[in-house]
CSV table of C-alpha atoms in Angstrom, one decimal:
chain,number,residue,atom,x,y,z
J,1,UNK,CA,0.0,0.0,0.0
J,2,UNK,CA,1.8,3.1,-1.3
J,3,UNK,CA,0.3,5.6,1.2
J,4,UNK,CA,1.6,3.4,4.1
J,5,UNK,CA,5.0,2.9,2.5
J,6,UNK,CA,5.4,6.6,2.0
J,7,UNK,CA,4.4,7.3,5.7
J,8,UNK,CA,7.0,4.7,6.9
J,9,UNK,CA,9.7,6.3,4.8
J,10,UNK,CA,8.8,9.8,6.1
J,11,UNK,CA,8.2,9.0,9.8
J,12,UNK,CA,9.4,5.5,10.6
J,13,UNK,CA,12.6,5.4,12.7
J,14,UNK,CA,15.0,2.5,12.2
J,15,UNK,CA,16.3,1.7,15.7
J,16,UNK,CA,18.3,-1.4,14.7
J,17,UNK,CA,18.5,-4.0,12.0
J,18,UNK,CA,15.3,-5.6,13.3
J,19,UNK,CA,13.4,-2.7,15.0
J,20,UNK,CA,11.3,-0.1,13.2
J,21,UNK,CA,9.6,2.5,15.3
J,22,UNK,CA,6.3,3.8,13.9
J,23,UNK,CA,4.9,5.3,17.1
J,24,UNK,CA,4.0,8.6,15.4
J,25,UNK,CA,1.2,7.0,13.3
J,26,UNK,CA,0.6,3.3,14.1
J,27,UNK,CA,1.1,2.2,17.7
J,28,UNK,CA,1.1,5.2,20.1
J,29,UNK,CA,0.0,8.3,18.2
J,30,UNK,CA,-2.3,7.2,15.3
J,31,UNK,CA,-3.3,8.7,12.0
J,32,UNK,CA,-7.0,8.1,11.8
J,33,UNK,CA,-7.3,8.9,8.1
J,34,UNK,CA,-4.5,6.4,7.3
J,35,UNK,CA,-6.2,3.8,9.6
J,36,UNK,CA,-9.4,4.2,7.7
J,37,UNK,CA,-7.6,3.7,4.4
J,38,UNK,CA,-5.9,0.6,5.7
J,39,UNK,CA,-9.3,-0.7,6.9
J,40,UNK,CA,-10.7,-0.2,3.4
J,41,UNK,CA,-7.7,-1.9,1.8
J,42,UNK,CA,-7.9,-5.0,4.1
J,43,UNK,CA,-11.7,-5.2,3.4
J,44,UNK,CA,-10.9,-5.1,-0.4
J,45,UNK,CA,-8.3,-7.8,-0.2
J,46,UNK,CA,-10.6,-10.2,1.8
J,47,UNK,CA,-13.9,-9.2,0.2
J,48,UNK,CA,-14.4,-12.6,-1.4
J,49,UNK,CA,-13.9,-14.5,1.9
J,50,UNK,CA,-17.4,-14.0,3.5
J,51,UNK,CA,-15.8,-12.7,6.8
J,52,UNK,CA,-18.2,-12.8,9.8
J,53,UNK,CA,-15.8,-11.4,12.4
J,54,UNK,CA,-12.6,-9.5,12.7
J,55,UNK,CA,-10.2,-10.6,15.5
J,56,UNK,CA,-7.2,-8.8,16.9
J,57,UNK,CA,-5.1,-8.4,20.0
J,58,UNK,CA,-4.8,-5.4,22.3
J,59,UNK,CA,-3.6,-2.7,22.0
J,60,UNK,CA,-2.1,-1.7,18.7
J,61,UNK,CA,-4.3,-4.0,16.6
J,62,UNK,CA,-7.5,-2.4,17.7
J,63,UNK,CA,-7.5,0.7,15.5
J,64,UNK,CA,-6.8,-1.1,12.1
J,65,UNK,CA,-9.2,-3.9,13.2
J,66,UNK,CA,-12.1,-1.6,14.0
J,67,UNK,CA,-11.7,0.2,10.7
J,68,UNK,CA,-11.6,-3.1,8.8
J,69,UNK,CA,-14.7,-4.4,10.6
J,70,UNK,CA,-16.5,-1.1,9.8
J,71,UNK,CA,-15.9,-1.6,6.1
J,72,UNK,CA,-16.9,-5.3,6.2
J,73,UNK,CA,-19.9,-4.5,8.5
J,74,UNK,CA,-19.1,-7.3,10.9
J,75,UNK,CA,-18.3,-7.2,14.7
J,76,UNK,CA,-14.7,-6.9,15.9
J,77,UNK,CA,-13.2,-8.7,18.9
J,78,UNK,CA,-10.0,-7.9,20.6
J,79,UNK,CA,-8.1,-10.6,22.5
J,80,UNK,CA,-6.9,-9.6,26.0
J,81,UNK,CA,-3.3,-10.1,27.1
J,82,UNK,CA,-2.5,-11.2,30.6
J,83,UNK,CA,0.7,-12.4,32.3
J,84,UNK,CA,-1.2,-15.5,33.5
J,85,UNK,CA,-4.8,-16.3,34.4
J,86,UNK,CA,-6.4,-17.8,37.4
J,87,UNK,CA,-10.0,-17.6,36.3
J,88,UNK,CA,-10.6,-19.2,32.9
J,89,UNK,CA,-14.3,-19.8,33.0
J,90,UNK,CA,-15.9,-19.0,29.7
J,91,UNK,CA,-12.6,-18.0,28.1
J,92,UNK,CA,-10.6,-19.5,25.3
J,93,UNK,CA,-6.9,-19.0,25.9
J,94,UNK,CA,-3.7,-19.4,24.0
J,95,UNK,CA,-0.1,-18.7,24.9
J,96,UNK,CA,1.9,-16.1,23.1
J,97,UNK,CA,5.7,-15.6,23.5
J,98,UNK,CA,7.1,-12.2,22.8
J,99,UNK,CA,10.6,-12.2,21.5
J,100,UNK,CA,10.9,-8.5,22.0
J,101,UNK,CA,9.8,-8.5,25.6
J,102,UNK,CA,11.1,-12.0,26.4
J,103,UNK,CA,7.9,-12.9,28.2
J,104,UNK,CA,5.0,-15.2,27.7
J,105,UNK,CA,1.5,-13.9,27.9
J,106,UNK,CA,-1.9,-15.6,27.8
J,107,UNK,CA,-4.3,-14.2,25.4
J,108,UNK,CA,-8.0,-14.7,25.9
J,109,UNK,CA,-11.3,-14.3,24.1
J,110,UNK,CA,-14.7,-14.9,25.6
J,111,UNK,CA,-16.1,-18.2,24.3
J,112,UNK,CA,-19.6,-16.7,23.7
J,113,UNK,CA,-18.4,-14.4,20.9
J,114,UNK,CA,-17.0,-17.0,18.6
J,115,UNK,CA,-18.9,-19.9,17.0
J,116,UNK,CA,-17.9,-22.8,14.8
J,117,UNK,CA,-19.7,-21.1,11.9
J,118,UNK,CA,-17.5,-18.0,12.0
J,119,UNK,CA,-15.1,-17.1,9.2
J,120,UNK,CA,-12.6,-15.0,11.0
J,121,UNK,CA,-10.2,-12.4,9.7
J,122,UNK,CA,-7.2,-11.8,12.0
J,123,UNK,CA,-5.7,-8.3,11.9
J,124,UNK,CA,-2.5,-7.1,13.6
J,125,UNK,CA,-0.1,-4.2,13.4
J,126,UNK,CA,3.1,-6.2,13.1
J,127,UNK,CA,4.2,-9.6,11.8
J,128,UNK,CA,7.7,-10.6,12.8
J,129,UNK,CA,8.0,-14.2,14.2
J,130,UNK,CA,4.2,-14.7,13.9
J,131,UNK,CA,3.7,-15.6,17.5
J,132,UNK,CA,0.7,-13.3,18.0
J,133,UNK,CA,-1.0,-14.4,14.8
J,134,UNK,CA,-0.4,-18.1,15.7
J,135,UNK,CA,-1.9,-17.5,19.1
J,136,UNK,CA,-5.0,-15.9,17.6
J,137,UNK,CA,-5.2,-18.8,15.1
J,138,UNK,CA,-5.0,-21.3,18.0
J,139,UNK,CA,-8.0,-19.5,19.6
J,140,UNK,CA,-10.1,-19.7,16.5
J,141,UNK,CA,-9.1,-23.4,16.1
J,142,UNK,CA,-10.2,-24.3,19.6
J,143,UNK,CA,-13.7,-23.1,18.8
J,144,UNK,CA,-13.8,-24.9,15.5
J,145,UNK,CA,-14.2,-21.7,13.5
J,146,UNK,CA,-12.3,-20.9,10.4
J,147,UNK,CA,-9.4,-18.5,9.9
J,148,UNK,CA,-10.4,-16.9,6.6
J,149,UNK,CA,-7.2,-14.8,6.4
J,150,UNK,CA,-4.6,-12.6,8.2
J,151,UNK,CA,-4.2,-8.9,7.5
J,152,UNK,CA,-1.0,-7.3,8.7
J,153,UNK,CA,-0.1,-3.6,8.7
J,154,UNK,CA,3.7,-4.0,8.6
J,155,UNK,CA,5.4,-7.3,7.9
J,156,UNK,CA,9.1,-7.8,8.6
J,157,UNK,CA,9.7,-10.1,5.7
J,158,UNK,CA,13.2,-10.8,6.8
J,159,UNK,CA,11.8,-12.7,9.9
J,160,UNK,CA,10.1,-16.0,9.6
J,161,UNK,CA,6.5,-15.2,10.7
J,162,UNK,CA,5.2,-14.9,7.1
J,163,UNK,CA,6.6,-18.3,6.1
J,164,UNK,CA,5.0,-19.9,9.2
J,165,UNK,CA,1.6,-18.5,8.3
J,166,UNK,CA,2.0,-19.5,4.6
J,167,UNK,CA,3.0,-23.0,5.7
J,168,UNK,CA,-0.4,-23.1,7.6
J,169,UNK,CA,-2.1,-22.5,4.3
J,170,UNK,CA,-3.5,-19.1,5.3
J,171,UNK,CA,-4.0,-16.1,2.9
J,172,UNK,CA,-1.8,-13.4,4.4
J,173,UNK,CA,-2.0,-9.8,3.2
J,174,UNK,CA,0.5,-7.3,4.5
J,175,UNK,CA,0.1,-3.6,3.6
J,176,UNK,CA,3.8,-2.9,3.8
J,177,UNK,CA,6.5,-5.7,3.5
J,178,UNK,CA,9.9,-4.7,4.8
J,179,UNK,CA,12.8,-6.6,3.1
J,180,UNK,CA,15.5,-5.0,5.2
J,181,UNK,CA,16.3,-2.4,7.9
J,182,UNK,CA,20.0,-2.7,7.5
J,183,UNK,CA,22.3,0.4,7.6
J,184,UNK,CA,19.4,2.4,9.1
J,185,UNK,CA,17.4,2.2,5.9
J,186,UNK,CA,14.0,0.8,5.2
J,187,UNK,CA,13.8,-1.3,2.1
J,188,UNK,CA,10.5,-2.8,0.9
J,189,UNK,CA,10.0,-6.1,-0.8
J,190,UNK,CA,10.1,-5.4,-4.5
J,191,UNK,CA,7.0,-5.9,-6.6
J,192,UNK,CA,8.9,-8.3,-9.0
J,193,UNK,CA,10.0,-10.5,-6.1
J,194,UNK,CA,6.3,-10.6,-5.0
J,195,UNK,CA,5.1,-11.4,-8.5
J,196,UNK,CA,7.7,-14.2,-8.6
J,197,UNK,CA,5.9,-15.9,-5.7
J,198,UNK,CA,8.2,-14.8,-2.8
N,1,UNK,CA,-27.4,9.1,22.7
N,2,UNK,CA,-30.5,7.1,22.0
N,3,UNK,CA,-28.9,4.4,19.9
N,4,UNK,CA,-26.3,3.6,22.7
N,5,UNK,CA,-29.0,3.6,25.4
N,6,UNK,CA,-31.0,1.1,23.4
N,7,UNK,CA,-28.0,-1.1,22.9
N,8,UNK,CA,-27.2,-1.0,26.7
N,9,UNK,CA,-30.8,-2.0,27.5
N,10,UNK,CA,-30.7,-4.8,24.9
N,11,UNK,CA,-27.2,-6.2,25.6
N,12,UNK,CA,-25.8,-4.8,28.8
N,13,UNK,CA,-25.6,-7.2,31.7
N,14,UNK,CA,-26.0,-5.8,35.2
N,15,UNK,CA,-23.6,-7.8,37.4
N,16,UNK,CA,-24.2,-5.8,40.6
N,17,UNK,CA,-25.4,-2.4,41.8
N,18,UNK,CA,-22.1,-0.9,40.5
N,19,UNK,CA,-21.0,-3.2,37.6
N,20,UNK,CA,-22.5,-3.1,34.1
N,21,UNK,CA,-21.0,-5.5,31.6
N,22,UNK,CA,-21.0,-4.3,28.0
N,23,UNK,CA,-18.4,-6.7,26.5
N,24,UNK,CA,-20.6,-7.6,23.6
N,25,UNK,CA,-20.3,-4.2,21.9
N,26,UNK,CA,-17.9,-1.9,23.8
N,27,UNK,CA,-14.9,-3.4,25.5
N,28,UNK,CA,-14.2,-6.9,24.2
N,29,UNK,CA,-16.4,-7.5,21.2
N,30,UNK,CA,-17.1,-4.1,19.5
N,31,UNK,CA,-19.8,-2.9,17.2
N,32,UNK,CA,-17.9,-0.8,14.6
N,33,UNK,CA,-21.0,1.0,13.2
N,34,UNK,CA,-22.0,2.1,16.7
N,35,UNK,CA,-18.4,3.1,17.4
N,36,UNK,CA,-18.5,5.3,14.3
N,37,UNK,CA,-21.8,6.9,15.3
N,38,UNK,CA,-20.3,7.6,18.8
N,39,UNK,CA,-17.2,9.2,17.1
N,40,UNK,CA,-19.5,11.5,15.1
N,41,UNK,CA,-21.5,12.4,18.2
N,42,UNK,CA,-18.4,13.3,20.2
N,43,UNK,CA,-17.1,15.4,17.3
N,44,UNK,CA,-20.4,17.2,17.1
N,45,UNK,CA,-20.5,18.0,20.8
N,46,UNK,CA,-16.9,19.4,20.8
N,47,UNK,CA,-16.9,20.9,17.3
N,48,UNK,CA,-16.6,24.5,18.7
N,49,UNK,CA,-13.5,23.6,20.8
N,50,UNK,CA,-10.8,23.7,18.1
N,51,UNK,CA,-9.5,20.2,19.1
N,52,UNK,CA,-6.0,19.5,17.9
N,53,UNK,CA,-5.6,16.0,19.4
N,54,UNK,CA,-7.6,13.2,20.9
N,55,UNK,CA,-6.1,11.4,23.9
N,56,UNK,CA,-7.3,8.1,25.4
N,57,UNK,CA,-6.0,5.1,27.4
N,58,UNK,CA,-5.5,1.5,26.2
N,59,UNK,CA,-7.3,-0.6,25.5
N,60,UNK,CA,-11.1,0.0,25.4
N,61,UNK,CA,-10.7,3.8,24.8
N,62,UNK,CA,-8.9,3.2,21.5
N,63,UNK,CA,-11.9,2.4,19.2
N,64,UNK,CA,-14.2,5.4,20.3
N,65,UNK,CA,-11.1,7.7,20.3
N,66,UNK,CA,-10.0,6.7,16.7
N,67,UNK,CA,-13.5,7.2,15.4
N,68,UNK,CA,-13.7,10.7,17.1
N,69,UNK,CA,-10.3,11.6,15.7
N,70,UNK,CA,-11.3,10.5,12.3
N,71,UNK,CA,-14.3,12.9,12.4
N,72,UNK,CA,-12.3,15.8,13.8
N,73,UNK,CA,-9.5,15.1,11.4
N,74,UNK,CA,-6.8,15.2,14.1
N,75,UNK,CA,-4.3,12.7,15.4
N,76,UNK,CA,-5.2,10.3,18.2
N,77,UNK,CA,-2.8,9.2,21.0
N,78,UNK,CA,-3.4,6.4,23.4
N,79,UNK,CA,-1.6,6.4,26.8
N,80,UNK,CA,0.0,3.1,27.7
N,81,UNK,CA,-0.6,1.5,31.1
N,82,UNK,CA,2.2,-0.2,33.0
N,83,UNK,CA,2.5,-1.6,36.6
N,84,UNK,CA,5.5,0.5,37.2
N,85,UNK,CA,8.2,2.0,35.0
N,86,UNK,CA,12.0,1.9,35.1
N,87,UNK,CA,12.7,3.8,31.9
N,88,UNK,CA,11.1,7.2,31.9
N,89,UNK,CA,13.1,9.1,29.4
N,90,UNK,CA,11.0,11.1,27.0
N,91,UNK,CA,7.8,10.0,28.7
N,92,UNK,CA,5.2,12.0,30.6
N,93,UNK,CA,3.7,9.8,33.3
N,94,UNK,CA,0.8,9.9,35.8
N,95,UNK,CA,-0.5,7.5,38.4
N,96,UNK,CA,-4.0,5.9,38.0
N,97,UNK,CA,-5.6,3.9,40.7
N,98,UNK,CA,-8.2,1.3,39.7
N,99,UNK,CA,-10.9,0.7,42.3
N,100,UNK,CA,-12.1,-2.3,40.3
N,101,UNK,CA,-8.7,-4.0,40.1
N,102,UNK,CA,-7.4,-2.5,43.4
N,103,UNK,CA,-4.1,-1.7,41.8
N,104,UNK,CA,-2.1,1.4,40.8
N,105,UNK,CA,-0.8,1.7,37.3
N,106,UNK,CA,1.4,4.3,35.6
N,107,UNK,CA,0.1,5.7,32.4
N,108,UNK,CA,2.5,7.2,29.9
N,109,UNK,CA,2.5,9.3,26.8
N,110,UNK,CA,5.6,10.2,24.7
N,111,UNK,CA,6.5,13.8,25.3
N,112,UNK,CA,7.1,14.5,21.7
N,113,UNK,CA,3.5,14.0,20.7
N,114,UNK,CA,2.0,16.7,22.9
N,115,UNK,CA,2.9,20.4,22.8
N,116,UNK,CA,1.8,23.4,24.9
N,117,UNK,CA,-0.3,24.6,22.0
N,118,UNK,CA,-2.5,21.5,21.9
N,119,UNK,CA,-6.2,21.6,22.7
N,120,UNK,CA,-6.8,18.1,23.8
N,121,UNK,CA,-10.1,16.1,23.8
N,122,UNK,CA,-9.9,13.1,26.3
N,123,UNK,CA,-12.0,10.1,25.3
N,124,UNK,CA,-12.7,7.0,27.5
N,125,UNK,CA,-15.2,4.2,27.6
N,126,UNK,CA,-16.3,4.4,31.2
N,127,UNK,CA,-16.4,7.2,33.8
N,128,UNK,CA,-16.9,5.9,37.4
N,129,UNK,CA,-14.5,7.5,40.0
N,130,UNK,CA,-12.8,9.5,37.3
N,131,UNK,CA,-9.3,8.2,38.1
N,132,UNK,CA,-8.4,7.4,34.4
N,133,UNK,CA,-9.7,10.8,33.2
N,134,UNK,CA,-7.8,12.6,36.0
N,135,UNK,CA,-4.6,10.8,35.1
N,136,UNK,CA,-5.0,11.8,31.5
N,137,UNK,CA,-5.7,15.4,32.6
N,138,UNK,CA,-2.5,15.3,34.7
N,139,UNK,CA,-0.5,14.3,31.7
N,140,UNK,CA,-1.9,17.1,29.6
N,141,UNK,CA,-1.2,19.6,32.4
N,142,UNK,CA,2.4,18.5,32.7
N,143,UNK,CA,3.0,19.6,29.1
N,144,UNK,CA,1.2,22.8,29.6
N,145,UNK,CA,-1.4,21.9,27.0
N,146,UNK,CA,-5.2,22.5,27.5
N,147,UNK,CA,-7.9,19.9,28.2
N,148,UNK,CA,-10.6,21.1,25.8
N,149,UNK,CA,-13.1,18.5,27.0
N,150,UNK,CA,-13.8,15.0,28.1
N,151,UNK,CA,-16.0,12.5,26.2
N,152,UNK,CA,-17.2,9.4,27.9
N,153,UNK,CA,-19.1,6.5,26.4
N,154,UNK,CA,-20.8,5.3,29.5
N,155,UNK,CA,-21.0,7.4,32.7
N,156,UNK,CA,-22.0,5.9,36.0
N,157,UNK,CA,-23.7,9.0,37.3
N,158,UNK,CA,-24.2,7.4,40.8
N,159,UNK,CA,-20.4,7.5,41.3
N,160,UNK,CA,-18.4,10.7,41.9
N,161,UNK,CA,-16.2,10.9,38.8
N,162,UNK,CA,-18.5,13.3,37.0
N,163,UNK,CA,-18.6,15.7,39.9
N,164,UNK,CA,-14.8,15.7,40.2
N,165,UNK,CA,-14.4,16.6,36.5
N,166,UNK,CA,-17.1,19.3,36.7
N,167,UNK,CA,-15.3,20.7,39.8
N,168,UNK,CA,-12.2,21.0,37.6
N,169,UNK,CA,-14.2,23.2,35.2
N,170,UNK,CA,-14.1,20.8,32.3
N,171,UNK,CA,-16.9,20.2,29.7
N,172,UNK,CA,-17.8,16.6,30.1
N,173,UNK,CA,-20.0,14.9,27.5
N,174,UNK,CA,-21.2,11.4,28.3
N,175,UNK,CA,-23.2,9.5,25.6
N,176,UNK,CA,-25.1,7.4,28.2
N,177,UNK,CA,-25.6,8.4,31.8
N,178,UNK,CA,-26.6,5.7,34.2
N,179,UNK,CA,-28.5,6.8,37.2
N,180,UNK,CA,-28.8,3.4,38.8
N,181,UNK,CA,-28.1,-0.3,38.4
N,182,UNK,CA,-30.1,-1.3,41.4
N,183,UNK,CA,-32.4,-4.4,41.3
N,184,UNK,CA,-30.6,-5.6,38.2
N,185,UNK,CA,-32.1,-2.8,36.1
N,186,UNK,CA,-30.4,0.0,34.1
N,187,UNK,CA,-31.9,3.4,34.7
N,188,UNK,CA,-30.6,6.4,32.8
N,189,UNK,CA,-30.4,9.9,34.1
N,190,UNK,CA,-33.6,11.6,33.0
N,191,UNK,CA,-33.6,14.5,30.6
N,192,UNK,CA,-35.5,16.8,33.0
N,193,UNK,CA,-32.8,16.2,35.7
N,194,UNK,CA,-30.2,17.1,33.1
N,195,UNK,CA,-32.0,20.2,32.0
N,196,UNK,CA,-32.2,21.2,35.7
N,197,UNK,CA,-28.4,21.3,35.8
N,198,UNK,CA,-27.7,18.0,37.5
């Protein structure tokens, strides 16, 4: 998505070879007009999938997910993150390990909001190792519902999350795919590489 | 806001004299169309205030805040919540005590996103004792910016948060004002009471 790539080039801050800071428009301060455009784009890319619900994880996934759900005219659910849970009644849970924070969280969704008939679109802000997306997929699987696709705002294509999700046979759509952050510079995956089935 | 009151009556679950559960459309599963309408309504009620930024707190404030920011065409910022912080560089912090969870959190906003010239609209999902709103106001005050108003989705008018914010001289607009949850029944503040300057 050109508009997002341009914003990343203009405002993204490369902190290291693996870390891109986008807190001026994605995950602390947010650009609502860009969020709306991203929601439209996700809706367009998954319009053939008969999505019944959008699922994300707090906190940074909520804005792109609500905009996508608005376009698709379906409810949105956000999974909650907790260090560990004592009360599990009525909750579906999965474990998610964060490589960045080096900690494991439990993510939860209330059972009553997901049914086996649901076709679920998972939305998240970042895809790196795929742990959050795999945790959300695990939750959908436990209910017997279907993961209709995964929409990612920014994919770090140099990490292995995308491959893991592809291996699971899921349609993954990332609005910006970053090939490299080396030498303090953002490089996107080239269109030709994409067309070649990268 | 009639549409919200009707939704609360249809789907809200009264858990006790002080607790109303709205997790089917506000703070776990979300109704994106209702969120959009609420954003429009907040924008309408504060349209004369020359808002430059919308500020909220993760996680449940994000959806109504992004919809409000979209209508007002200004950036949105969400404060992050942490048990306690070690690194504070570049952050504005305030303490927020949660009566529900009986714990104190620090909330933080990156300094660089708020300037003394900002006219800030604070948005949150619930107003009970006003702790979250007062914490957000404290952050705005530390930068020397102005709180232009506070928009609340659901106000528990039988608790003292509203009075505290009124005492601070702030325009508070709540889309639903709950007078009582006694006997398992939701009662809204009556229009006449409002007109009388309650």
